[in-house]
CSV table of C-alpha atoms in Angstrom, one decimal:
chain,number,residue,atom,x,y,z
A,1,MET,CA,25.6,133.5,-21.8
A,2,THR,CA,26.8,136.4,-19.6
A,3,ALA,CA,25.8,140.1,-20.5
A,4,ALA,CA,27.8,142.9,-19.1
A,5,GLY,CA,25.7,145.7,-17.8
A,6,PRO,CA,26.0,149.2,-19.1
A,7,GLU,CA,29.1,151.4,-17.9
A,8,PRO,CA,28.4,154.0,-15.4
A,9,THR,CA,28.1,157.4,-16.8
A,10,ASP,CA,28.1,161.0,-15.6
A,11,ALA,CA,25.4,161.9,-18.3
A,12,PRO,CA,22.3,163.6,-17.0
A,13,PRO,CA,18.9,161.5,-17.0
A,14,ALA,CA,16.6,161.9,-20.0
A,15,ASP,CA,14.2,164.1,-17.8
A,16,ASP,CA,16.9,166.7,-17.4
A,17,LEU,CA,17.6,167.0,-21.2
A,18,PRO,CA,15.7,168.9,-23.7
A,19,ALA,CA,12.7,167.2,-25.3
A,20,ASP,CA,14.5,166.4,-28.4
A,21,ALA,CA,17.5,165.0,-26.6
A,22,ALA,CA,15.3,162.9,-24.6
A,23,THR,CA,13.7,161.3,-27.5
A,24,GLU,CA,17.0,160.3,-29.1
A,25,VAL,CA,18.0,158.6,-25.8
A,26,ASP,CA,14.8,156.7,-25.6
A,27,ASP,CA,15.0,155.8,-29.3
A,28,ALA,CA,18.4,154.6,-29.2
A,29,PRO,CA,18.9,150.8,-29.5
A,30,VAL,CA,20.5,149.1,-26.4
A,31,VAL,CA,23.1,146.7,-27.2
A,32,VAL,CA,24.1,144.5,-24.4
A,33,PRO,CA,27.8,143.0,-24.7
A,34,LEU,CA,28.3,139.3,-24.7
A,35,THR,CA,31.1,138.4,-22.5
A,36,GLU,CA,30.9,134.5,-21.7
A,37,PRO,CA,29.3,131.6,-23.4
A,38,ALA,CA,26.5,130.1,-21.4
A,39,GLU,CA,28.4,127.0,-20.3
A,40,GLY,CA,31.7,128.7,-20.3
A,41,VAL,CA,34.4,128.1,-22.8
A,42,PRO,CA,34.7,124.5,-23.6
A,43,ALA,CA,37.9,122.6,-24.1
A,44,VAL,CA,39.2,122.3,-27.5
A,45,VAL,CA,38.4,118.7,-29.0
A,46,ASP,CA,41.6,117.2,-30.5
A,47,THR,CA,41.6,113.6,-29.9
A,48,PRO,CA,39.4,110.7,-31.3
A,49,GLU,CA,37.9,109.9,-28.0
A,50,ALA,CA,36.7,113.3,-27.3
A,51,LEU,CA,35.4,113.6,-30.9
A,52,ALA,CA,33.3,110.4,-30.3
A,53,ARG,CA,31.9,111.9,-27.2
A,54,VAL,CA,31.0,115.1,-29.3
A,55,VAL,CA,29.3,113.0,-32.1
A,56,ALA,CA,27.2,111.1,-29.6
A,57,ALA,CA,26.1,114.3,-27.9
A,58,PHE,CA,25.3,116.1,-30.9
A,59,GLY,CA,23.5,113.2,-32.5
A,60,ALA,CA,21.2,113.0,-29.5
A,61,GLY,CA,20.7,116.8,-29.5
A,62,THR,CA,17.5,118.5,-30.7
A,63,GLY,CA,16.6,121.2,-33.0
A,64,PRO,CA,19.1,122.9,-35.5
A,65,VAL,CA,22.8,123.0,-35.3
A,66,ALA,CA,24.8,126.2,-35.4
A,67,VAL,CA,28.0,126.0,-37.3
A,68,ASP,CA,31.0,128.2,-37.9
A,69,ALA,CA,34.6,127.9,-38.8
A,70,GLU,CA,37.8,130.0,-38.5
A,71,ARG,CA,40.5,130.0,-41.1
A,72,ALA,CA,43.9,131.6,-41.2
A,73,SER,CA,43.5,134.0,-44.1
A,74,GLY,CA,46.4,136.3,-44.5
A,75,TYR,CA,48.7,133.7,-42.7
A,76,ARG,CA,48.5,130.6,-44.2
A,77,TYR,CA,48.2,129.5,-47.9
A,78,GLY,CA,44.6,128.4,-48.9
A,79,GLN,CA,41.4,128.7,-47.1
A,80,HIS,CA,41.6,125.7,-44.8
A,81,ASN,CA,39.8,125.7,-41.5
A,82,TYR,CA,41.8,125.7,-38.2
A,83,LEU,CA,38.8,125.6,-35.8
A,84,VAL,CA,35.2,124.4,-36.2
A,85,GLN,CA,32.4,125.4,-33.8
A,86,LEU,CA,29.2,123.7,-33.4
A,87,ARG,CA,26.2,124.4,-30.9
A,88,ARG,CA,23.0,122.4,-30.4
A,89,GLU,CA,20.4,122.2,-27.9
A,90,GLY,CA,21.1,119.4,-25.5
A,91,ALA,CA,24.7,119.1,-26.7
A,92,GLY,CA,26.0,122.6,-25.9
A,93,THR,CA,29.0,124.0,-27.7
A,94,ALA,CA,32.0,122.1,-29.2
A,95,LEU,CA,35.1,123.5,-30.4
A,96,ILE,CA,37.0,121.1,-32.7
A,97,ASP,CA,40.6,121.2,-34.1
A,98,PRO,CA,40.4,120.1,-37.6
A,99,ALA,CA,44.2,120.1,-37.8
A,100,ALA,CA,44.4,117.4,-35.3
A,101,LEU,CA,41.2,115.8,-36.6
A,102,PRO,CA,40.9,116.1,-40.4
A,103,ASP,CA,38.0,113.7,-40.8
A,104,LEU,CA,34.8,114.7,-39.1
A,105,SER,CA,32.4,112.7,-41.2
A,106,ALA,CA,31.1,110.8,-38.4
A,107,LEU,CA,29.8,114.1,-37.0
A,108,SER,CA,28.2,114.9,-40.4
A,109,GLU,CA,26.6,111.4,-40.5
A,110,ALA,CA,25.1,112.0,-36.9
A,111,LEU,CA,23.4,115.1,-38.1
A,112,VAL,CA,21.8,114.1,-41.4
A,113,GLY,CA,18.6,115.5,-41.9
A,114,VAL,CA,19.3,118.3,-39.3
A,115,GLU,CA,19.3,122.0,-40.4
A,116,TRP,CA,22.7,123.8,-40.1
A,117,VAL,CA,22.5,127.4,-39.2
A,118,LEU,CA,25.6,129.2,-40.6
A,119,HIS,CA,26.3,133.1,-41.2
A,120,ALA,CA,27.6,133.4,-44.9
A,121,ALA,CA,27.4,129.8,-45.7
A,122,SER,CA,29.1,130.2,-49.1
A,123,GLN,CA,32.2,131.2,-47.2
A,124,ASP,CA,32.3,128.1,-45.1
A,125,LEU,CA,30.9,125.2,-46.9
A,126,SER,CA,33.7,124.4,-49.3
A,127,ALA,CA,36.3,124.3,-46.4
A,128,LEU,CA,33.9,122.3,-44.2
A,129,ALA,CA,33.6,119.7,-46.9
A,130,GLU,CA,37.3,119.2,-46.6
A,131,GLN,CA,36.5,117.8,-43.2
A,132,GLY,CA,33.6,115.5,-44.5
A,133,LEU,CA,31.2,118.0,-43.1
A,134,ARG,CA,28.1,118.3,-45.5
A,135,PRO,CA,24.8,119.6,-44.4
A,136,SER,CA,21.3,118.2,-45.4
A,137,ARG,CA,19.8,121.6,-45.0
A,138,VAL,CA,21.1,125.1,-44.5
A,139,PHE,CA,19.8,128.2,-43.1
A,140,ASP,CA,22.0,131.2,-44.0
A,141,THR,CA,21.6,134.0,-41.5
A,142,GLU,CA,23.7,136.5,-43.6
A,143,LEU,CA,21.5,135.6,-46.7
A,144,GLY,CA,18.4,135.9,-44.7
A,145,ALA,CA,19.3,139.4,-43.5
A,146,ARG,CA,20.0,140.5,-47.1
A,147,LEU,CA,16.6,139.3,-48.4
A,148,LEU,CA,15.0,141.3,-45.6
A,149,GLY,CA,17.0,144.3,-46.8
A,150,LEU,CA,19.0,144.9,-43.7
A,151,GLU,CA,21.6,147.6,-44.3
A,152,ARG,CA,24.4,145.8,-42.6
A,153,VAL,CA,24.7,142.0,-42.8
A,154,GLY,CA,27.9,141.2,-40.8
A,155,LEU,CA,27.2,138.8,-38.0
A,156,ALA,CA,28.0,141.4,-35.3
A,157,ALA,CA,25.7,143.9,-37.0
A,158,VAL,CA,22.7,141.6,-37.7
A,159,VAL,CA,22.9,140.3,-34.0
A,160,ALA,CA,22.9,143.8,-32.6
A,161,GLU,CA,20.2,145.0,-34.6
A,162,LEU,CA,17.9,142.0,-34.2
A,163,LEU,CA,18.8,140.6,-30.7
A,164,GLY,CA,20.2,143.7,-29.1
A,165,LEU,CA,23.4,141.7,-28.1
A,166,GLY,CA,27.0,142.7,-28.8
A,167,LEU,CA,29.5,140.4,-30.3
A,168,ALA,CA,33.2,141.5,-30.1
A,169,LYS,CA,34.9,140.9,-33.5
A,170,GLU,CA,38.5,141.8,-32.7
A,171,HIS,CA,39.7,138.3,-33.0
A,172,SER,CA,38.2,137.7,-36.5
A,173,ALA,CA,41.3,138.2,-38.4
A,174,VAL,CA,43.9,136.6,-36.1
A,175,ASP,CA,46.2,133.6,-37.1
A,176,TRP,CA,43.9,130.6,-36.2
A,177,SER,CA,46.7,128.2,-37.1
A,178,THR,CA,48.2,129.3,-33.7
A,179,ARG,CA,48.5,126.3,-31.3
A,180,PRO,CA,47.6,126.3,-28.6
A,181,LEU,CA,44.9,128.7,-29.2
A,182,PRO,CA,44.6,131.5,-26.5
A,183,GLU,CA,41.6,131.6,-24.3
A,184,GLN,CA,40.4,134.8,-25.3
A,185,TRP,CA,40.1,133.5,-29.0
A,186,LEU,CA,38.4,130.4,-28.1
A,187,ARG,CA,35.8,132.6,-26.0
A,188,TYR,CA,35.2,134.5,-29.2
A,189,ALA,CA,34.7,131.4,-31.3
A,190,ALA,CA,32.3,130.0,-28.8
A,191,LEU,CA,30.2,133.1,-28.8
A,192,ASP,CA,29.9,133.3,-32.6
A,193,VAL,CA,27.7,130.1,-32.4
A,194,GLU,CA,26.0,131.0,-29.2
A,195,VAL,CA,23.3,133.2,-30.8
A,196,LEU,CA,23.0,131.8,-34.3
A,197,ILE,CA,19.9,129.6,-33.4
A,198,GLU,CA,18.1,132.6,-31.7
A,199,LEU,CA,19.2,134.6,-34.6
A,200,ARG,CA,17.7,132.1,-37.0
A,201,GLU,CA,14.3,132.1,-35.2
A,202,VAL,CA,13.9,135.8,-35.5
A,203,LEU,CA,14.9,135.9,-39.1
A,204,ALA,CA,12.6,133.1,-40.1
A,205,GLU,CA,9.8,134.8,-38.6
A,206,ARG,CA,10.5,138.0,-40.3
A,207,LEU,CA,11.0,136.2,-43.6
A,208,ALA,CA,7.5,134.6,-43.2
A,209,VAL,CA,6.0,138.0,-42.3
A,210,ALA,CA,7.5,139.5,-45.4
A,211,GLY,CA,6.2,136.7,-47.7
A,212,LYS,CA,9.8,135.8,-48.4
A,213,ALA,CA,10.0,132.3,-46.5
A,214,GLN,CA,9.9,130.2,-49.6
A,215,TRP,CA,12.0,132.5,-51.5
A,216,ALA,CA,14.7,132.2,-48.7
A,217,ALA,CA,14.4,128.6,-48.5
A,218,GLU,CA,15.1,128.2,-52.3
A,219,GLU,CA,18.1,130.5,-51.9
A,220,PHE,CA,19.6,128.6,-48.9
A,221,GLU,CA,19.3,125.3,-50.9
A,222,ALA,CA,21.0,126.9,-53.9
A,223,VAL,CA,23.9,127.9,-51.6
A,224,ARG,CA,23.9,124.4,-50.2
A,225,LEU,CA,24.2,122.8,-53.6
A,226,ALA,CA,26.4,125.2,-55.4
A,227,PRO,CA,29.6,123.6,-56.7
A,228,PRO,CA,33.1,124.9,-55.6
A,229,ALA,CA,34.1,128.1,-57.4
A,230,ALA,CA,36.1,127.4,-60.5
A,231,PRO,CA,39.8,128.5,-60.5
A,232,ARG,CA,40.1,132.2,-61.6
A,233,VAL,CA,41.2,132.7,-65.0
A,234,GLU,CA,44.5,134.5,-65.0
A,235,ALA,CA,44.3,135.0,-61.3
A,236,TRP,CA,47.6,136.9,-61.5
A,237,ARG,CA,45.5,139.8,-62.8
A,238,ARG,CA,44.2,140.4,-59.4
A,239,VAL,CA,47.5,141.7,-58.0
A,240,SER,CA,46.6,145.1,-56.4
A,241,GLY,CA,47.7,147.9,-58.6
A,242,VAL,CA,48.2,145.9,-61.8
A,243,HIS,CA,45.5,148.0,-63.6
A,244,ALA,CA,48.1,150.8,-63.9
A,245,ILE,CA,50.3,148.7,-66.0
A,246,ARG,CA,49.2,148.3,-69.8
A,247,ASP,CA,52.7,147.2,-71.3
A,248,PRO,CA,52.5,143.6,-72.1
A,249,ARG,CA,56.2,143.1,-71.3
A,250,ARG,CA,55.7,144.6,-67.9
A,251,LEU,CA,52.5,142.5,-67.4
A,252,ALA,CA,54.7,139.4,-68.2
A,253,VAL,CA,56.9,140.5,-65.3
A,254,VAL,CA,53.9,140.6,-63.0
A,255,ARG,CA,52.6,137.1,-64.1
A,256,ALA,CA,56.1,135.6,-63.6
A,257,LEU,CA,56.4,137.0,-60.2
A,258,TRP,CA,52.9,135.9,-59.3
A,259,GLU,CA,53.5,132.5,-60.4
A,260,THR,CA,56.9,132.2,-58.6
A,261,ARG,CA,55.3,133.7,-55.4
A,262,ASP,CA,52.4,131.3,-55.5
A,263,GLU,CA,54.4,128.3,-55.7
A,264,ASN,CA,56.6,129.4,-53.1
A,265,ALA,CA,53.8,130.2,-50.8
A,266,ARG,CA,52.1,127.0,-51.5
A,267,GLN,CA,55.5,125.1,-50.5
A,268,ARG,CA,55.9,127.1,-47.4
A,269,ASP,CA,52.1,127.2,-46.5
A,270,ILE,CA,52.3,130.9,-46.1
A,271,SER,CA,49.8,133.5,-47.3
A,272,PRO,CA,51.3,134.8,-50.8
A,273,GLY,CA,51.0,138.5,-49.5
A,274,ARG,CA,53.4,137.6,-46.7
A,275,VAL,CA,56.0,136.0,-49.1
A,276,LEU,CA,55.9,139.0,-51.4
A,277,PRO,CA,53.5,142.0,-51.3
A,278,ASP,CA,51.6,143.0,-54.3
A,279,ALA,CA,53.2,146.4,-54.1
A,280,ALA,CA,56.6,144.8,-54.6
A,281,ILE,CA,55.3,142.9,-57.7
A,282,VAL,CA,54.1,146.2,-59.3
A,283,ALA,CA,57.2,148.1,-58.3
A,284,ALA,CA,59.5,145.3,-60.1
A,285,ALA,CA,57.3,145.3,-63.2
A,286,GLN,CA,57.5,149.1,-63.6
A,287,ALA,CA,61.4,149.4,-62.9
A,288,LEU,CA,62.2,146.2,-64.8
A,289,PRO,CA,65.7,145.5,-63.0
A,290,ARG,CA,68.2,143.6,-64.8
A,291,SER,CA,70.1,142.3,-61.7
A,292,VAL,CA,69.7,141.4,-58.2
A,293,PRO,CA,71.6,144.6,-57.1
A,294,GLN,CA,69.2,146.7,-59.2
A,295,LEU,CA,66.2,144.7,-57.5
A,296,VAL,CA,67.2,145.1,-54.1
A,297,ALA,CA,67.8,148.7,-54.6
A,298,LEU,CA,64.0,149.3,-55.0
A,299,PRO,CA,62.2,150.3,-51.5
A,300,ALA,CA,59.7,147.5,-52.0
A,301,PHE,CA,62.5,144.8,-51.9
A,302,SER,CA,64.6,146.2,-48.9
A,303,GLY,CA,63.1,143.9,-46.3
A,304,LYS,CA,65.2,141.1,-44.8
A,305,GLY,CA,62.9,138.2,-46.1
A,306,THR,CA,62.6,139.8,-49.5
A,307,ARG,CA,66.2,140.4,-50.1
A,308,ARG,CA,67.0,136.8,-48.8
A,309,ARG,CA,65.0,135.5,-51.8
A,310,ALA,CA,66.0,138.3,-54.3
A,311,ALA,CA,67.6,135.9,-56.6
A,312,LEU,CA,64.4,133.9,-56.9
A,313,TRP,CA,62.6,137.0,-57.8
A,314,GLN,CA,65.1,138.2,-60.2
A,315,ARG,CA,64.9,134.8,-62.0
A,316,ALA,CA,61.2,135.3,-62.3
A,317,ILE,CA,61.7,138.9,-63.6
A,318,ASP,CA,64.2,137.7,-66.1
A,319,THR,CA,61.7,135.0,-67.4
A,320,GLY,CA,59.2,137.7,-68.2
A,321,LEU,CA,61.7,140.0,-69.9
A,322,GLN,CA,63.0,137.0,-72.2
A,323,LEU,CA,59.6,135.9,-73.1
A,324,PRO,CA,59.0,135.8,-76.9
A,325,GLU,CA,56.6,138.6,-78.1
A,326,SER,CA,54.0,136.0,-79.1
A,327,GLU,CA,53.8,134.8,-75.6
A,328,LEU,CA,53.2,138.0,-73.8
A,329,PRO,CA,49.8,138.5,-72.1
A,330,SER,CA,47.3,140.7,-73.5
A,331,SER,CA,47.0,144.2,-72.0
A,332,ARG,CA,43.2,143.8,-71.7
A,333,GLY,CA,42.9,140.5,-69.9
A,334,PRO,CA,40.6,137.6,-70.8
A,335,ARG,CA,37.2,138.2,-72.2
A,336,SER,CA,34.3,137.7,-69.7
A,337,ASP,CA,30.4,137.8,-69.9
A,338,GLY,CA,30.2,139.8,-66.9
A,339,PRO,CA,30.8,143.8,-66.7
A,340,PRO,CA,34.4,144.9,-66.2
A,341,PRO,CA,35.5,146.3,-63.0
A,342,PRO,CA,34.3,150.0,-62.3
A,343,ARG,CA,37.7,151.2,-62.6
A,344,ALA,CA,37.9,150.2,-66.2
A,345,TRP,CA,34.5,151.8,-67.4
A,346,ALA,CA,36.0,155.0,-68.7
A,347,ASP,CA,38.4,153.0,-70.7
A,348,ARG,CA,36.3,150.3,-72.2
A,349,ASP,CA,33.3,152.5,-73.0
A,350,PRO,CA,34.1,156.4,-72.7
């Protein structure tokens, strides 16, 4: 791993500053940016032959294995992996293309009994299972940081605080379904697993000192064994801005537009928000247009792609408008054992 040195500065040395200022300089944490993986950026594994070599290498490696995955949230439909990264002592780093190699169960079988180190494991385990990747044991560095009471638990923040190393995060939200993947994105992906094992050791030591090692182990196992999240009840109610709509008829329009959008996004493998923004759904539900010309007159439906499918959206609106009163959704939403969202507290219990 290559660490870039500090940039030159014209600031005076600490000895030339007032006493208080010098103390602040001395106490400031030094974060050294990471710029290159230890062995460079590996080639993407996208053939059965290359995967077989990775399986053999990681099966022969030692110690825990660092695991991460990249999705295309905001670009593609669902939460599927488009890159899987692993690193293990004796095996180096592997970047695997799960679009080309959807079945990685042989790698999982080679790592039976090996601890997998992930950051925010609950976000990755379900998608990894789609490729047949199921760990025997897990160490979750994000959860470990939470149990230690760290104020910031994102990977970059924890690595900076505990290891003094700087991870760039500018590629965290890019479209990982892009092919071929740019070199700088692959460098970022490789660096994400570069430090996970070292981070795991520091966290494990601190958890032991804090008397929380057993507690952490139980929490990690609970995350590993947790079933996939159940489908949300009335998921359409998560449309941003829908809380401002109380009229059941308008809520029926929101629901019809959301369902139409979701099916269209699924068919096209595009993130629903790119098919039709939430703001457009809310605008249509508020305006209740009765025709395509009325619909496209709304500013939220003025875009080329939105106008192209205006007839589709108007049919959904008409469905909501024509629904019998007995089939309109409740203005309050489904009952839940949990607390309502904070924005609803004043209404639910003044």
